PDB file of C-alpha atoms and ligand atoms in Angstrom:
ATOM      1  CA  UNK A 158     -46.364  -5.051  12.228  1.00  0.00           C
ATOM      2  CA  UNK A 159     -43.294  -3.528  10.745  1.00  0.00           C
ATOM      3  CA  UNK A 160     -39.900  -4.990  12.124  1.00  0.00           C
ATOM      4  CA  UNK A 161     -38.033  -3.293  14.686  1.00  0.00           C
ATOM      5  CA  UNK A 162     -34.754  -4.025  12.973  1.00  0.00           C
ATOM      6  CA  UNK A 163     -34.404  -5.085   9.760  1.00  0.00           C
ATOM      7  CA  UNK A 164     -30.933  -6.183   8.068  1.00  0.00           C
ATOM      8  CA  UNK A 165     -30.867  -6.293   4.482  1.00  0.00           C
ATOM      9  CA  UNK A 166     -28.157  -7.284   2.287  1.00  0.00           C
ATOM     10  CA  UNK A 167     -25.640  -6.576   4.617  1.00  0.00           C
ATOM     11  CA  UNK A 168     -21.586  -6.665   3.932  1.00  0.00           C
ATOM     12  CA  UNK A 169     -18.566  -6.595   6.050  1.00  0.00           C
ATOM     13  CA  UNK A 170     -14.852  -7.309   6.266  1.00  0.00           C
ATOM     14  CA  UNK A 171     -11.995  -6.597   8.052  1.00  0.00           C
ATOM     15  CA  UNK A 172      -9.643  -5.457   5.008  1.00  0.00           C
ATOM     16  CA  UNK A 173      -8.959  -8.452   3.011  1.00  0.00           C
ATOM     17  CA  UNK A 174     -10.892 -10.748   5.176  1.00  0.00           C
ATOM     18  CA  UNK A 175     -14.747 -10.325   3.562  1.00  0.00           C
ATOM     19  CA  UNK A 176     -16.936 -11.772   7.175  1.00  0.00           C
ATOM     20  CA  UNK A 177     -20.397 -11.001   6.009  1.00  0.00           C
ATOM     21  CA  UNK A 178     -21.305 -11.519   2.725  1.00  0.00           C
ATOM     22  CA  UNK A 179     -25.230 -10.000   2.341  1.00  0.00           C
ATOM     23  CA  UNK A 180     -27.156 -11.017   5.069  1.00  0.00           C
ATOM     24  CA  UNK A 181     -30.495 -10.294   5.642  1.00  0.00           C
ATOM     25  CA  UNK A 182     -32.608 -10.845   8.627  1.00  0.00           C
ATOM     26  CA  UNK A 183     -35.573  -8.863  10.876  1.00  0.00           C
ATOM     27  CA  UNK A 184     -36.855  -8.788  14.902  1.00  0.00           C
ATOM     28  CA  UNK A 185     -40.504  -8.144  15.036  1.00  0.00           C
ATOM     29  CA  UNK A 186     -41.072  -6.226  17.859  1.00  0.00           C
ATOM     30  CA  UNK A 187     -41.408  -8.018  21.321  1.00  0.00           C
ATOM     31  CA  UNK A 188     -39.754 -11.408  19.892  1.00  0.00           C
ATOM     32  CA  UNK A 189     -36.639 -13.088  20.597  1.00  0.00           C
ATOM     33  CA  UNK A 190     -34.780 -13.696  17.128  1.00  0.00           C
ATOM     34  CA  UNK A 191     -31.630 -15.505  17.342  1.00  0.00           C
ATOM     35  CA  UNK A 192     -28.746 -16.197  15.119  1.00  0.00           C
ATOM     36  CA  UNK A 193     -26.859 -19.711  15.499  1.00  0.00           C
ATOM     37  CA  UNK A 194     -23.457 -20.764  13.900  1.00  0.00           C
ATOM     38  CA  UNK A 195     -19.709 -22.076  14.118  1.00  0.00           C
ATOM     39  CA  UNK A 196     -17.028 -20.063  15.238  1.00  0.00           C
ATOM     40  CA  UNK A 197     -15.733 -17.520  13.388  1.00  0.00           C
ATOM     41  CA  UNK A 198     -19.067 -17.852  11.445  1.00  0.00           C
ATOM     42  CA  UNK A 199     -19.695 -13.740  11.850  1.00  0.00           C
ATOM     43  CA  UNK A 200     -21.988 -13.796  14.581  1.00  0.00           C
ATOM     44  CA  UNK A 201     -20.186 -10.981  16.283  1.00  0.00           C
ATOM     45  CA  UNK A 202     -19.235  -8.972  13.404  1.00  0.00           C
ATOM     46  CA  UNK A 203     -23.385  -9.050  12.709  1.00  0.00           C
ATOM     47  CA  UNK A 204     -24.148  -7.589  16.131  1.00  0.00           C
ATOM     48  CA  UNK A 205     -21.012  -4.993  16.049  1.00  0.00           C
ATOM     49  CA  UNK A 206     -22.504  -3.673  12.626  1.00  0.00           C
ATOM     50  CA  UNK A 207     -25.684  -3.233  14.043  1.00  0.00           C
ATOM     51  CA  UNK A 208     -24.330  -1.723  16.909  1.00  0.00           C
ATOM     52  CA  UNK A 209     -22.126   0.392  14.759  1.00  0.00           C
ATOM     53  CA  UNK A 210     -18.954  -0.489  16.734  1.00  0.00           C
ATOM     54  CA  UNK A 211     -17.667  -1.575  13.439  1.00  0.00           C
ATOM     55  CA  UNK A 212     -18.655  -0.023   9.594  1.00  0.00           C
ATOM     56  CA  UNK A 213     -20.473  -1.746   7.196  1.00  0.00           C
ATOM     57  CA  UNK A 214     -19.160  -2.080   3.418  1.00  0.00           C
ATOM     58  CA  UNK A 215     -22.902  -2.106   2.152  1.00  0.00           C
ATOM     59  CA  UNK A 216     -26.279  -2.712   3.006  1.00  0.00           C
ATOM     60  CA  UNK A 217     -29.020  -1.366   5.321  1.00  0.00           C
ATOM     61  CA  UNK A 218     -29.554  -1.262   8.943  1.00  0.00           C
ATOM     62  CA  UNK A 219     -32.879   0.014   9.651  1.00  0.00           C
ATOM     63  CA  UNK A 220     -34.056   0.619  13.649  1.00  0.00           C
ATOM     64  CA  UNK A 221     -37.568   1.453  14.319  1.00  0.00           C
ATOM     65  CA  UNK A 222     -38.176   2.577  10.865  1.00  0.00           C
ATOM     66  CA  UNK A 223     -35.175   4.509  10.484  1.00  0.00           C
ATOM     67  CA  UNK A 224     -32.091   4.249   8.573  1.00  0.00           C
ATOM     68  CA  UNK A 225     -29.237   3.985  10.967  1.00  0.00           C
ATOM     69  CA  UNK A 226     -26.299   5.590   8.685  1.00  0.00           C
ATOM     70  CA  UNK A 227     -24.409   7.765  10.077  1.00  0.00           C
ATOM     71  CA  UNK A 228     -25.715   7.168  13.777  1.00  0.00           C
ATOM     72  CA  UNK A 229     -22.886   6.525  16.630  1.00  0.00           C
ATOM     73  CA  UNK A 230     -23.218   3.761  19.147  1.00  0.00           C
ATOM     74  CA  UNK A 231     -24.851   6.167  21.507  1.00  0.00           C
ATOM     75  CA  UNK A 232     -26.942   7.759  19.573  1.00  0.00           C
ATOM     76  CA  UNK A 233     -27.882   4.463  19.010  1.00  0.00           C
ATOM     77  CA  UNK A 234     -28.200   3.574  22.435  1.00  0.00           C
ATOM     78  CA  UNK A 235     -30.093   6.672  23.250  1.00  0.00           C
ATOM     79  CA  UNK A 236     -32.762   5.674  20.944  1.00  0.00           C
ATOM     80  CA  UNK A 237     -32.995   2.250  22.662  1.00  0.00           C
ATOM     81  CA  UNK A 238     -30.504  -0.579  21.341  1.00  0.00           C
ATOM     82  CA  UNK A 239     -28.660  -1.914  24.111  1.00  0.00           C
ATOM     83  CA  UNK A 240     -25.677  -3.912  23.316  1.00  0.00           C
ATOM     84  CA  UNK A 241     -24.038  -6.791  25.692  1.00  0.00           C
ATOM     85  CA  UNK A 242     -20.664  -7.473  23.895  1.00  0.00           C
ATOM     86  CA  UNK A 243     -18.881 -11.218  24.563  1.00  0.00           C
ATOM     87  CA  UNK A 244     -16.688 -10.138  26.765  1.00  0.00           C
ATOM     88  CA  UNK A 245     -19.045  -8.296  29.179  1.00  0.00           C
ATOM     89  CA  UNK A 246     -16.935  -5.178  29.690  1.00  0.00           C
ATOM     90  CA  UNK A 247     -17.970  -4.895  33.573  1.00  0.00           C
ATOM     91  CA  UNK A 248     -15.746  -2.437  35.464  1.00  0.00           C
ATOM     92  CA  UNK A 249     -14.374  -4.764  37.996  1.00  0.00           C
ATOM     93  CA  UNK A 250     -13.185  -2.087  40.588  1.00  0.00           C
ATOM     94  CA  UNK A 251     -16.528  -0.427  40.879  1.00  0.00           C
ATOM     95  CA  UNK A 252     -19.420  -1.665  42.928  1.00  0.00           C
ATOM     96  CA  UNK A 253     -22.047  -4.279  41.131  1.00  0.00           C
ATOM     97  CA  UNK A 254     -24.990  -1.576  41.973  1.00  0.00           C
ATOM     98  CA  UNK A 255     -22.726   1.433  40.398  1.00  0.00           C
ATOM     99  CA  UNK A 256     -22.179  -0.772  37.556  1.00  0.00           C
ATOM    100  CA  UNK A 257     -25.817  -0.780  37.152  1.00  0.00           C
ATOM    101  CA  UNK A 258     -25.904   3.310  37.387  1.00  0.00           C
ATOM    102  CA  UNK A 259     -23.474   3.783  34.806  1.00  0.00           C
ATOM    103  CA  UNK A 260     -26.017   1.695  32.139  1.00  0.00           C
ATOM    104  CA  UNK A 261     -28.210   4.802  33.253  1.00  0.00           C
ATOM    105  CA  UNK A 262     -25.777   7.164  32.093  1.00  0.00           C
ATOM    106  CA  UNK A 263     -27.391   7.657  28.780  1.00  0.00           C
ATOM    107  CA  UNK A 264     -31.280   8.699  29.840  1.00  0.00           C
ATOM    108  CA  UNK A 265     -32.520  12.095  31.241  1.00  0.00           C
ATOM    109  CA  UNK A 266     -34.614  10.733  33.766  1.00  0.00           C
ATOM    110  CA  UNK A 267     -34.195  11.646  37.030  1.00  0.00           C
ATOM    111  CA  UNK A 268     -33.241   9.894  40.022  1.00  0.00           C
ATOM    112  CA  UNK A 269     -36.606   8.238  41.283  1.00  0.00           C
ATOM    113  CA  UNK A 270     -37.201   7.226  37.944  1.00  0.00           C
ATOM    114  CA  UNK A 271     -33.567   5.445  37.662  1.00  0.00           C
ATOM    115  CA  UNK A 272     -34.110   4.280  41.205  1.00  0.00           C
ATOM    116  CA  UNK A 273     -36.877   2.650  39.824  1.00  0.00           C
ATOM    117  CA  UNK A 274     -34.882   0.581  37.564  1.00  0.00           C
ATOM    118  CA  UNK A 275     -32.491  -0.491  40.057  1.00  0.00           C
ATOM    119  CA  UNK A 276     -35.036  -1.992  41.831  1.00  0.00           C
ATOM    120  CA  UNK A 277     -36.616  -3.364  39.149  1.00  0.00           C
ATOM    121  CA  UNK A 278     -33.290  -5.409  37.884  1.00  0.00           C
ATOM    122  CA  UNK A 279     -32.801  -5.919  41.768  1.00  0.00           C
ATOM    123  CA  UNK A 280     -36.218  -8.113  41.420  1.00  0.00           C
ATOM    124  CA  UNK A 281     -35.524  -9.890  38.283  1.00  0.00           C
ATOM    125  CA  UNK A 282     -31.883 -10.809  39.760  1.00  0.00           C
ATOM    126  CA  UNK A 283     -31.883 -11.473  43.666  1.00  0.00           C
ATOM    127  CA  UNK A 284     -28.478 -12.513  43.593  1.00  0.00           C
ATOM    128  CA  UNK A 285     -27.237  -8.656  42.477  1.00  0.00           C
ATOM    129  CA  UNK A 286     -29.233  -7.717  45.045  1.00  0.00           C
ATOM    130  CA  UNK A 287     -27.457  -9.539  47.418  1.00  0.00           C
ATOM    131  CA  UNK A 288     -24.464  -8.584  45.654  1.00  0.00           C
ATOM    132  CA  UNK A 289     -25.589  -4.853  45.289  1.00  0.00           C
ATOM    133  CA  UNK A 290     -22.229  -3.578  47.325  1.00  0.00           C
ATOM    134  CA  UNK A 291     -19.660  -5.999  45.966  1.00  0.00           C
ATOM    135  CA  UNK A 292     -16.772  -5.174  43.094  1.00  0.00           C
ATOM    136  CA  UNK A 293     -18.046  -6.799  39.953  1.00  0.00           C
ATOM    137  CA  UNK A 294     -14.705  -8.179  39.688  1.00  0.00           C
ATOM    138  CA  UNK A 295     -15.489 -10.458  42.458  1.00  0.00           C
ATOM    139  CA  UNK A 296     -18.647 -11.947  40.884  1.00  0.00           C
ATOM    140  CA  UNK A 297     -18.852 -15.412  39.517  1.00  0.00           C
ATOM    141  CA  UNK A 298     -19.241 -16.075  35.437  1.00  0.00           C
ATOM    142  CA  UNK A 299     -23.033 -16.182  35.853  1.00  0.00           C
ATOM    143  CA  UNK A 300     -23.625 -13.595  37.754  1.00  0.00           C
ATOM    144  CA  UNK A 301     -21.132 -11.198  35.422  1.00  0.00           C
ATOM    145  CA  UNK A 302     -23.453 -12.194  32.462  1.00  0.00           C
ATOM    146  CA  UNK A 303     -26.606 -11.079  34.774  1.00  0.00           C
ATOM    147  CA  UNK A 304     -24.752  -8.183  35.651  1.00  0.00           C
ATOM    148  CA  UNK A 305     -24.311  -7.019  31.920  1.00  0.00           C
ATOM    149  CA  UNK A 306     -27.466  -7.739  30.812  1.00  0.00           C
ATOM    150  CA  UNK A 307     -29.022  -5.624  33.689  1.00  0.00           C
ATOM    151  CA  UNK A 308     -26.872  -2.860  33.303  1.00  0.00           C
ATOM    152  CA  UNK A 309     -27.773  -2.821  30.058  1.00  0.00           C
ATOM    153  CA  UNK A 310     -31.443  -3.169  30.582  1.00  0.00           C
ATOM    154  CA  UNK A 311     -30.831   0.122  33.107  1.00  0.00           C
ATOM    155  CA  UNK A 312     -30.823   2.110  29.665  1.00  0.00           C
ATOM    156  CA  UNK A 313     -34.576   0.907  28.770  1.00  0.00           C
ATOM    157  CA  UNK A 314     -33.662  -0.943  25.438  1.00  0.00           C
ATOM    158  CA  UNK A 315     -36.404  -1.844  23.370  1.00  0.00           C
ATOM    159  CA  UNK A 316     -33.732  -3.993  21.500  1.00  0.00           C
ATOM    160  CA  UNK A 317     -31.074  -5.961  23.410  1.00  0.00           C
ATOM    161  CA  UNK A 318     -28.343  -7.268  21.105  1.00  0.00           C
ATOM    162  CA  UNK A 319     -26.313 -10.506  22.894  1.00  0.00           C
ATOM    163  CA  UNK A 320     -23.469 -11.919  21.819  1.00  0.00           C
ATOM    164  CA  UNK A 321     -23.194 -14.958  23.356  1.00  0.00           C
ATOM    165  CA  UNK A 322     -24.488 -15.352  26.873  1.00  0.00           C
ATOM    166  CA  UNK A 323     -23.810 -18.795  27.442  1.00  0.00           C
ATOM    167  CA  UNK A 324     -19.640 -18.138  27.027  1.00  0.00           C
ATOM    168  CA  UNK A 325     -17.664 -19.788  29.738  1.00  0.00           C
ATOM    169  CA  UNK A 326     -20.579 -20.900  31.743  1.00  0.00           C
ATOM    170  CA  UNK A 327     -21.604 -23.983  33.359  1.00  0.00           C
ATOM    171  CA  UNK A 328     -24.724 -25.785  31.885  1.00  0.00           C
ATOM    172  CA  UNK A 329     -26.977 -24.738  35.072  1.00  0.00           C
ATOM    173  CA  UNK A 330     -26.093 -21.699  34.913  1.00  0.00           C
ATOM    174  CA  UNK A 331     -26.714 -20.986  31.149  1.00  0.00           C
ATOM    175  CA  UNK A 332     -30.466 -22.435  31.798  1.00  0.00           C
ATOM    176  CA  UNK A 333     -30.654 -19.600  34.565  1.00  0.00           C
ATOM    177  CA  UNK A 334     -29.361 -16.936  31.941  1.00  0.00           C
ATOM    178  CA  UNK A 335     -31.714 -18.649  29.358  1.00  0.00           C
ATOM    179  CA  UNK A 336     -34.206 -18.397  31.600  1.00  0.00           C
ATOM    180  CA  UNK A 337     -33.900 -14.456  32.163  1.00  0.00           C
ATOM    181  CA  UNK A 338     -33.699 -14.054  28.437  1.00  0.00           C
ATOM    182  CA  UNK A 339     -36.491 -15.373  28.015  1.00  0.00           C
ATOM    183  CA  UNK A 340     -38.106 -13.708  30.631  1.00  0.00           C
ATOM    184  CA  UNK A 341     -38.008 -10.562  29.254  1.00  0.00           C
ATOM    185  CA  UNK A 342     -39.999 -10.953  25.992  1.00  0.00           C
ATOM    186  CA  UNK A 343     -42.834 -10.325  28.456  1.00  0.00           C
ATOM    187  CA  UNK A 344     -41.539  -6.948  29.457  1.00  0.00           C
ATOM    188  CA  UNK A 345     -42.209  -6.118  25.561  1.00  0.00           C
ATOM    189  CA  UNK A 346     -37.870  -6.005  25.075  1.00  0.00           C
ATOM    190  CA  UNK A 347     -37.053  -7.579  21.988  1.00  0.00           C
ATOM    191  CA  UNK A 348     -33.835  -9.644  21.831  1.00  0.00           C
ATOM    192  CA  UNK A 349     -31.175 -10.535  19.060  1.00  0.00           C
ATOM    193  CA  UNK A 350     -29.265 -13.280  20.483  1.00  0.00           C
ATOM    194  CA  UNK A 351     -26.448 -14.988  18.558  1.00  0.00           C
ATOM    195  CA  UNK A 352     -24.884 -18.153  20.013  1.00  0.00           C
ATOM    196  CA  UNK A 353     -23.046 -21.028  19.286  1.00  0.00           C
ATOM    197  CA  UNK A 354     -24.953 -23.118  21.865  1.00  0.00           C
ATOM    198  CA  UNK A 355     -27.532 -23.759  19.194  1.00  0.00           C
ATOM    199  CA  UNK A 356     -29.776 -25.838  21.474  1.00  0.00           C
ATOM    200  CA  UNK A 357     -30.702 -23.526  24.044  1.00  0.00           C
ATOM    201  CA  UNK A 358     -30.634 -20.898  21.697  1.00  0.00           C
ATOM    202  CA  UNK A 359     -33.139 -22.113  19.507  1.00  0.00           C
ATOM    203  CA  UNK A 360     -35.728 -23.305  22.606  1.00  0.00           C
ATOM    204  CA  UNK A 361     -36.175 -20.211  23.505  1.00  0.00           C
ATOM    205  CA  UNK A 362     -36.424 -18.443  20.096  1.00  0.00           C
ATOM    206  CA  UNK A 363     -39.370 -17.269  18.401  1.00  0.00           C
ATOM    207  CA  UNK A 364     -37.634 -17.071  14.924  1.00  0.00           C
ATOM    208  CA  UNK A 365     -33.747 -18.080  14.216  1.00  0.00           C
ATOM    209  CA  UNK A 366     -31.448 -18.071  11.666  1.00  0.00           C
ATOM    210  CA  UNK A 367     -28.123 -19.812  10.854  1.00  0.00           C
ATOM    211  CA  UNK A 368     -25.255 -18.051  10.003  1.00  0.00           C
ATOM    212  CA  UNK A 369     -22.258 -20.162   8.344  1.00  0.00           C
ATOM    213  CA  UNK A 370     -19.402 -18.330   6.802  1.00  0.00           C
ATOM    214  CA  UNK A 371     -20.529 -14.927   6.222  1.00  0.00           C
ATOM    215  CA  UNK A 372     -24.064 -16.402   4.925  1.00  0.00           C
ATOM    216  CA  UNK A 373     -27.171 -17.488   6.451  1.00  0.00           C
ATOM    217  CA  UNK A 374     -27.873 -20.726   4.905  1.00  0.00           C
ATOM    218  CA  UNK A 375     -31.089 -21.553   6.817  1.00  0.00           C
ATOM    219  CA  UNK A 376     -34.268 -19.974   8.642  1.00  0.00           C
ATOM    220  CA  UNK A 377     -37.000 -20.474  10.474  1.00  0.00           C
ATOM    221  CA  UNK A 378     -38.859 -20.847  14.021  1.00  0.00           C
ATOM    222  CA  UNK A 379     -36.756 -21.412  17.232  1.00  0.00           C
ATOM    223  CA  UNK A 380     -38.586 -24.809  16.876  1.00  0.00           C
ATOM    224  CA  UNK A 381     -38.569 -25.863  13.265  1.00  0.00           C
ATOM    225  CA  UNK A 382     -35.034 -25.778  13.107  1.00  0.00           C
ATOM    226  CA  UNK A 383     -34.695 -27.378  16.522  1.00  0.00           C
ATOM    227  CA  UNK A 384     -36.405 -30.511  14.336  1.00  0.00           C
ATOM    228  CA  UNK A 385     -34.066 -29.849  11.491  1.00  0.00           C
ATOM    229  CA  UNK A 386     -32.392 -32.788  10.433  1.00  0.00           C
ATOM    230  CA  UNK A 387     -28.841 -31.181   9.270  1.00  0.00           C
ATOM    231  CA  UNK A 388     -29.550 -28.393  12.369  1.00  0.00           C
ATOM    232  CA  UNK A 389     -29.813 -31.336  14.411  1.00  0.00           C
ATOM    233  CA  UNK A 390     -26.427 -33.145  13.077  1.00  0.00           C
ATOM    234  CA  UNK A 391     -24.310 -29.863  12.747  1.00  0.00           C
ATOM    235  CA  UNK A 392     -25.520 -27.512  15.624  1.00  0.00           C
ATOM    236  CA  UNK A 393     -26.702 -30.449  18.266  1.00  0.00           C
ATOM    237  CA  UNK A 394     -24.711 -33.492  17.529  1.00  0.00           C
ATOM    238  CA  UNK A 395     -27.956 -35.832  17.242  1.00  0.00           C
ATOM    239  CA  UNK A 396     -28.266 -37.590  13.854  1.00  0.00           C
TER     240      UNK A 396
HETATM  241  P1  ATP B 545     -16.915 -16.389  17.564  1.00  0.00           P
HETATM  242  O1  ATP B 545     -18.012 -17.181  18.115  1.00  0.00           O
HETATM  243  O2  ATP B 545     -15.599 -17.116  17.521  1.00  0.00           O
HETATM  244  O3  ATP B 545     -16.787 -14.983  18.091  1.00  0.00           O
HETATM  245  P2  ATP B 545     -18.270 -15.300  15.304  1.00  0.00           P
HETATM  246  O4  ATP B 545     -19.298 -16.105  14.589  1.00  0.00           O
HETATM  247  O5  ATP B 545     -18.738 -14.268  16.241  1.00  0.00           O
HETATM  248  O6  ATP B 545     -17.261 -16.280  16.010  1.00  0.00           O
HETATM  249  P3  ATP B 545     -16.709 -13.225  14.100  1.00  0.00           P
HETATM  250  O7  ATP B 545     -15.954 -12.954  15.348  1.00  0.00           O
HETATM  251  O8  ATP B 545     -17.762 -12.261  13.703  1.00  0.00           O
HETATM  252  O9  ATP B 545     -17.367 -14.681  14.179  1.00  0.00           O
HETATM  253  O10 ATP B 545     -15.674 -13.434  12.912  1.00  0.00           O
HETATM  254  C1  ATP B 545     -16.059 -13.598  11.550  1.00  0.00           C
HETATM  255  C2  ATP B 545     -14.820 -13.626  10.668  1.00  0.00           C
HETATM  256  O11 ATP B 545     -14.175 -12.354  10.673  1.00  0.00           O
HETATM  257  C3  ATP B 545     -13.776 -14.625  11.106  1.00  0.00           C
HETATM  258  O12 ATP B 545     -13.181 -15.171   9.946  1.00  0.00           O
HETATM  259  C4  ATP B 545     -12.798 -13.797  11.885  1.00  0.00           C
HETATM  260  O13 ATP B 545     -11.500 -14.357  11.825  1.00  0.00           O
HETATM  261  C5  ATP B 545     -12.842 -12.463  11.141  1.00  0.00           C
HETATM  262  N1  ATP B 545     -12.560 -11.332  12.031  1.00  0.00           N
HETATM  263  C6  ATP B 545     -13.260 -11.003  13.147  1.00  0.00           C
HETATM  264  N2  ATP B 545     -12.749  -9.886  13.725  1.00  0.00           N
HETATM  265  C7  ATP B 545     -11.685  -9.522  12.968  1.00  0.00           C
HETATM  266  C8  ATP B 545     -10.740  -8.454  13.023  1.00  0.00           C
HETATM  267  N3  ATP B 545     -10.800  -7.530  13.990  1.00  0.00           N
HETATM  268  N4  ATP B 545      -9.790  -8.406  12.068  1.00  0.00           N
HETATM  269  C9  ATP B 545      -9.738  -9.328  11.069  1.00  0.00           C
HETATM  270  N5  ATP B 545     -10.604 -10.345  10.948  1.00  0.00           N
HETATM  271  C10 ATP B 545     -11.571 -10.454  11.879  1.00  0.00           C
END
């Protein structure tokens, strides 16, 4: 089956500062890929690129078969690449269910179809359910990060770029977030994770790579390189 994304050769700085130098990497469709590595490794500079937040100096960034030059985050979007950035960008003011409508913003469906969705992201996540009325600014950590990854599920991705989940949560409540992520490969979503918590990362992936300063030095199943020696002694602190 072809890849829904492939990366190939890609480069990126920030003027002097050279952050990717030629990486390569693919998501089959309906997998869970995941990139692991340090901070300041690249990880987010990989998903921005793909995203197109940020320009690439070279390479190529195909989506679905199709070159993605010249296309703008939301025209990106529109054709189904959902992004959930680090820091969440939730509007805090604004209800948690209208924070769901505005990931909706982006598809011409009409309203029972959008309904729909809410109520479908109201069943995966109870507790926005409960929540539906609240200001996102009130929620806890956890229930931010569900919040962003439903609102951006609300769009219909079939690829959901996330840059690190597991940020600034407890360990219970990353195994709930985990959990969802997981979760969805079933709904046929396809998911490019990077993290620096390597461990759950890697459980849950199908296939994984690790990035280390700029590069990916290493790749292979979510549960080869959980067996990795040097994974083991750099990412997990067993060796
Ligand atoms: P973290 O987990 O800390 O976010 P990361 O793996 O996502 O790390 P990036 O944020 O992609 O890493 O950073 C990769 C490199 O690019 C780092 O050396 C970082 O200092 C540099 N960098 C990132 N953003 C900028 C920027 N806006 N301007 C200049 N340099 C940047």
């Amino acid at each position: 089956m072809s890849p829904l994304l492939a990366i190939n050769d890609l480069r990126v700085g920030y003027g002097q500062v050279e952050a990717l130098f030629g990486a390569s990497l693919t998501v089959a469709p309906g997998t869970i890929v995941t990139v692991v590595g340090p901070n300041g490794a690249g990880k987010s500079t990989l998903l921005n690129a793909v995203a197109a937040l940020i320009p690439k100096r070279s390479g190529r960034i195909a989506f679905a078969g199709q070159n993605t030059d010249g296309l703008s985050t939301e025209e990106l979007a529109a054709c189904g690449m959902a992004l959930v950035p680090e820091r969440r960008d939730l509007f805090g003011s604004m209800s948690v269910e209208d924070n769901l409508l505005l990931g909706a913003y982006l598809r011409r469906s009409n309203h029972k179809a959008i309904a729909d969705s809410l109520e479908e992201i109201f069943a995966r996540f109870p507790r926005l359910k409960e929540r539906r009325a609240q200001e996102a600014g009130t929620l806890s950590g956890g229930e931010r990060q569900m919040l962003a990854i439903g609102r951006a599920l609300m769009c219909r991705p079939r690829l959901l770029l996330l840059d690190e989940p597991s940020l600034g949560l407890a360990p219970q409540i990353v195994r709930n977030v985990f959990d969802v992520i997981d979760s969805l490969r079933a709904t046929g979503v396809s998911v490019l994770l990077v993290e620096q918590n390597a461990q759950m990362a890697l459980r849950i992936a199908d296939y994984a790579y690790v990035l280390e300063t700029g590069e990916i030095v290493n790749q292979g199943t979510g549960a080869a390189l959980l067996h990795d020696p040097r994974v083991m002694e750099t990412y997990l602190g067993i060796g």
